Coordinates of C-alpha atoms in Angstrom, one line a residue:
M1 CA 0.0 0.0 0.0
A2 CA 1.3 3.4 -0.9
A3 CA 1.9 6.0 1.8
S4 CA -0.3 9.0 2.1
P5 CA 1.5 11.9 0.5
T6 CA 0.0 14.4 2.9
A7 CA 1.0 12.6 6.1
R8 CA 3.6 14.5 8.1
E9 CA 4.7 16.6 5.2
R10 CA 7.7 18.7 6.1
P11 CA 10.8 20.0 4.5
V12 CA 14.1 18.1 5.1
T13 CA 17.2 19.9 6.4
A14 CA 20.7 18.6 6.8
P15 CA 22.1 18.5 10.3
E16 CA 25.4 20.3 10.8
S17 CA 27.0 17.1 12.1
L18 CA 26.4 13.4 12.0
G19 CA 28.7 11.6 14.4
D20 CA 32.2 12.2 13.0
Y21 CA 30.9 13.8 9.9
R22 CA 30.6 17.6 9.4
L23 CA 28.4 19.3 6.9
L24 CA 30.3 21.2 4.2
T25 CA 28.9 24.6 3.5
G26 CA 29.6 27.7 1.3
D27 CA 32.6 27.4 -1.0
A28 CA 33.6 24.0 0.5
A29 CA 30.2 22.6 -0.4
A30 CA 30.5 24.0 -3.9
R31 CA 33.9 22.5 -4.4
A32 CA 32.6 19.2 -3.0
E33 CA 29.7 19.1 -5.4
A34 CA 31.9 19.9 -8.4
A35 CA 34.2 17.1 -7.4
V36 CA 31.3 14.6 -7.0
L37 CA 29.7 15.6 -10.2
A38 CA 33.0 15.6 -12.1
G39 CA 31.5 17.6 -15.0
R40 CA 28.1 15.7 -15.1
R41 CA 24.9 17.6 -14.8
K42 CA 23.3 17.7 -11.3
P43 CA 20.1 15.6 -11.2
D44 CA 16.9 17.6 -11.0
I45 CA 15.5 15.6 -8.2
G46 CA 16.1 16.1 -4.5
R47 CA 18.5 18.2 -2.6
F48 CA 22.1 17.2 -1.9
W49 CA 24.4 17.8 1.0
Y50 CA 28.0 16.7 1.4
Y51 CA 29.8 15.7 4.6
D52 CA 33.5 15.7 5.5
K53 CA 35.0 13.4 8.1
D54 CA 38.4 14.7 8.9
G55 CA 38.6 18.4 7.9
D56 CA 40.1 17.8 4.5
E57 CA 37.0 18.9 2.6
V58 CA 36.8 15.6 0.8
V59 CA 33.3 14.1 0.6
H60 CA 33.1 11.2 3.0
A61 CA 29.3 11.1 3.0
L62 CA 26.6 12.3 0.6
F63 CA 23.0 12.9 1.7
L64 CA 20.2 13.2 -0.9
A65 CA 16.7 14.0 0.3
R66 CA 13.4 14.3 -1.4
S67 CA 10.3 15.7 0.1
T68 CA 6.8 15.9 -1.2
V69 CA 6.9 19.5 0.1
W70 CA 9.2 20.6 -2.8
D71 CA 9.3 17.5 -5.1
P72 CA 6.1 17.0 -7.0
E73 CA 7.5 13.9 -8.7
L74 CA 7.9 12.3 -5.3
R75 CA 4.3 12.9 -4.4
G76 CA 3.3 10.9 -7.5
E77 CA 5.7 8.1 -6.6
K78 CA 4.3 8.0 -3.1
E79 CA 0.7 7.7 -4.4
R80 CA 1.7 5.0 -6.9
D81 CA 4.4 2.9 -5.2
S82 CA 4.8 1.0 -2.0
V83 CA 7.9 1.4 0.1
S84 CA 9.1 -2.0 -1.2
Q85 CA 8.7 -0.9 -4.8
E86 CA 10.5 2.4 -4.1
F87 CA 13.4 0.4 -2.6
R88 CA 13.4 -2.1 -5.5
N89 CA 13.6 0.8 -8.0
F90 CA 16.3 2.7 -6.1
F91 CA 18.6 -0.2 -5.3
A92 CA 18.3 -1.6 -8.8
G93 CA 19.2 1.8 -10.3
A94 CA 22.1 2.1 -7.9
K95 CA 23.2 -1.4 -8.9
A96 CA 23.4 -2.3 -5.2
H97 CA 24.0 -5.8 -3.9
D98 CA 23.6 -7.5 -0.5
V99 CA 20.7 -5.2 0.3
R100 CA 19.2 -5.7 3.8
E101 CA 16.3 -4.2 5.6
F102 CA 16.8 -2.5 9.0
A103 CA 14.4 -1.1 11.6
P104 CA 13.2 2.2 10.2
G105 CA 12.8 3.9 13.6
P106 CA 9.9 5.8 15.1
D107 CA 8.9 7.4 11.9
G108 CA 8.0 4.0 10.3
G109 CA 8.2 3.5 6.6
G110 CA 11.4 1.6 5.6
L111 CA 15.1 1.6 5.9
S112 CA 17.4 -0.6 3.8
C113 CA 21.1 -0.6 3.1
G114 CA 23.3 -2.4 0.6
Y115 CA 26.7 -2.0 -1.2
T116 CA 27.6 -0.4 -4.5
T117 CA 30.9 -1.3 -6.2
G118 CA 33.2 1.4 -7.4
P119 CA 36.9 1.8 -8.2
D120 CA 37.7 1.7 -4.5
G121 CA 35.6 -1.3 -3.7
D122 CA 32.3 -1.8 -2.1
R123 CA 30.7 1.2 -0.3
A124 CA 27.5 1.3 1.8
I125 CA 24.4 3.1 0.5
C126 CA 21.2 3.4 2.6
A127 CA 17.8 4.6 1.7
W128 CA 14.8 5.4 3.9
S129 CA 11.2 6.1 2.9
G130 CA 8.5 7.7 4.9
A131 CA 5.0 9.0 4.1
A132 CA 6.4 12.3 2.6
T133 CA 10.2 11.8 2.3
F134 CA 12.8 9.7 0.7
G135 CA 16.4 9.9 1.8
V136 CA 19.7 8.4 0.7
L137 CA 23.0 8.2 2.6
R138 CA 26.1 7.2 0.5
L139 CA 29.3 6.6 2.5
A140 CA 32.7 6.9 0.8
D141 CA 34.6 5.0 3.5
P142 CA 34.3 1.2 4.0
T143 CA 31.4 0.7 6.4
G144 CA 29.5 -2.4 7.4
L145 CA 25.8 -2.3 6.7
P146 CA 24.7 -2.3 10.4
D147 CA 26.9 0.8 11.0
A148 CA 25.7 2.4 7.9
A149 CA 22.1 1.8 8.9
R150 CA 22.7 3.4 12.3
L151 CA 24.1 6.5 10.6
A152 CA 21.3 6.6 8.2
L153 CA 18.7 6.3 11.0
A154 CA 20.5 9.1 12.9
L155 CA 20.5 11.3 9.8
R156 CA 16.8 10.6 9.2
T157 CA 16.0 11.5 12.8
T158 CA 18.0 14.7 12.8
S159 CA 17.1 15.9 9.3
K160 CA 13.7 17.0 10.4
N161 CA 12.5 20.6 11.0

């Protein structure tokens, strides 16, 4: 069953910190985005935030959020798709493997994490879905799925207004 698109609608904001990760802002965020995109066009969906872990302004975590408040495409997806279908679509598109479900926390919905393979090996990617939001946390450092899920849940919890 699809989630109600009007339930708990709220914008999503990025917290200034997430454990050892610190939000990049201003010029540092612009440089991080340029490095991540590497000349590609920024996708039109969602909002992106970049996190540094050790003060070197290198992206160690990427947070993508979508909200029905400012993403009309997401509203249609929420009306049409179940959380399971959202995750199947997302993780297939991300070419993720070893995807596992985790407890989604007090907001309900769903939380799953898996691995994507890149030039530096497997990296964790997590997604959560709620009634009016969809979030993604991509970690650049090697991280086990349970640890990635804990970070994603903390991010989901602190990214509220």
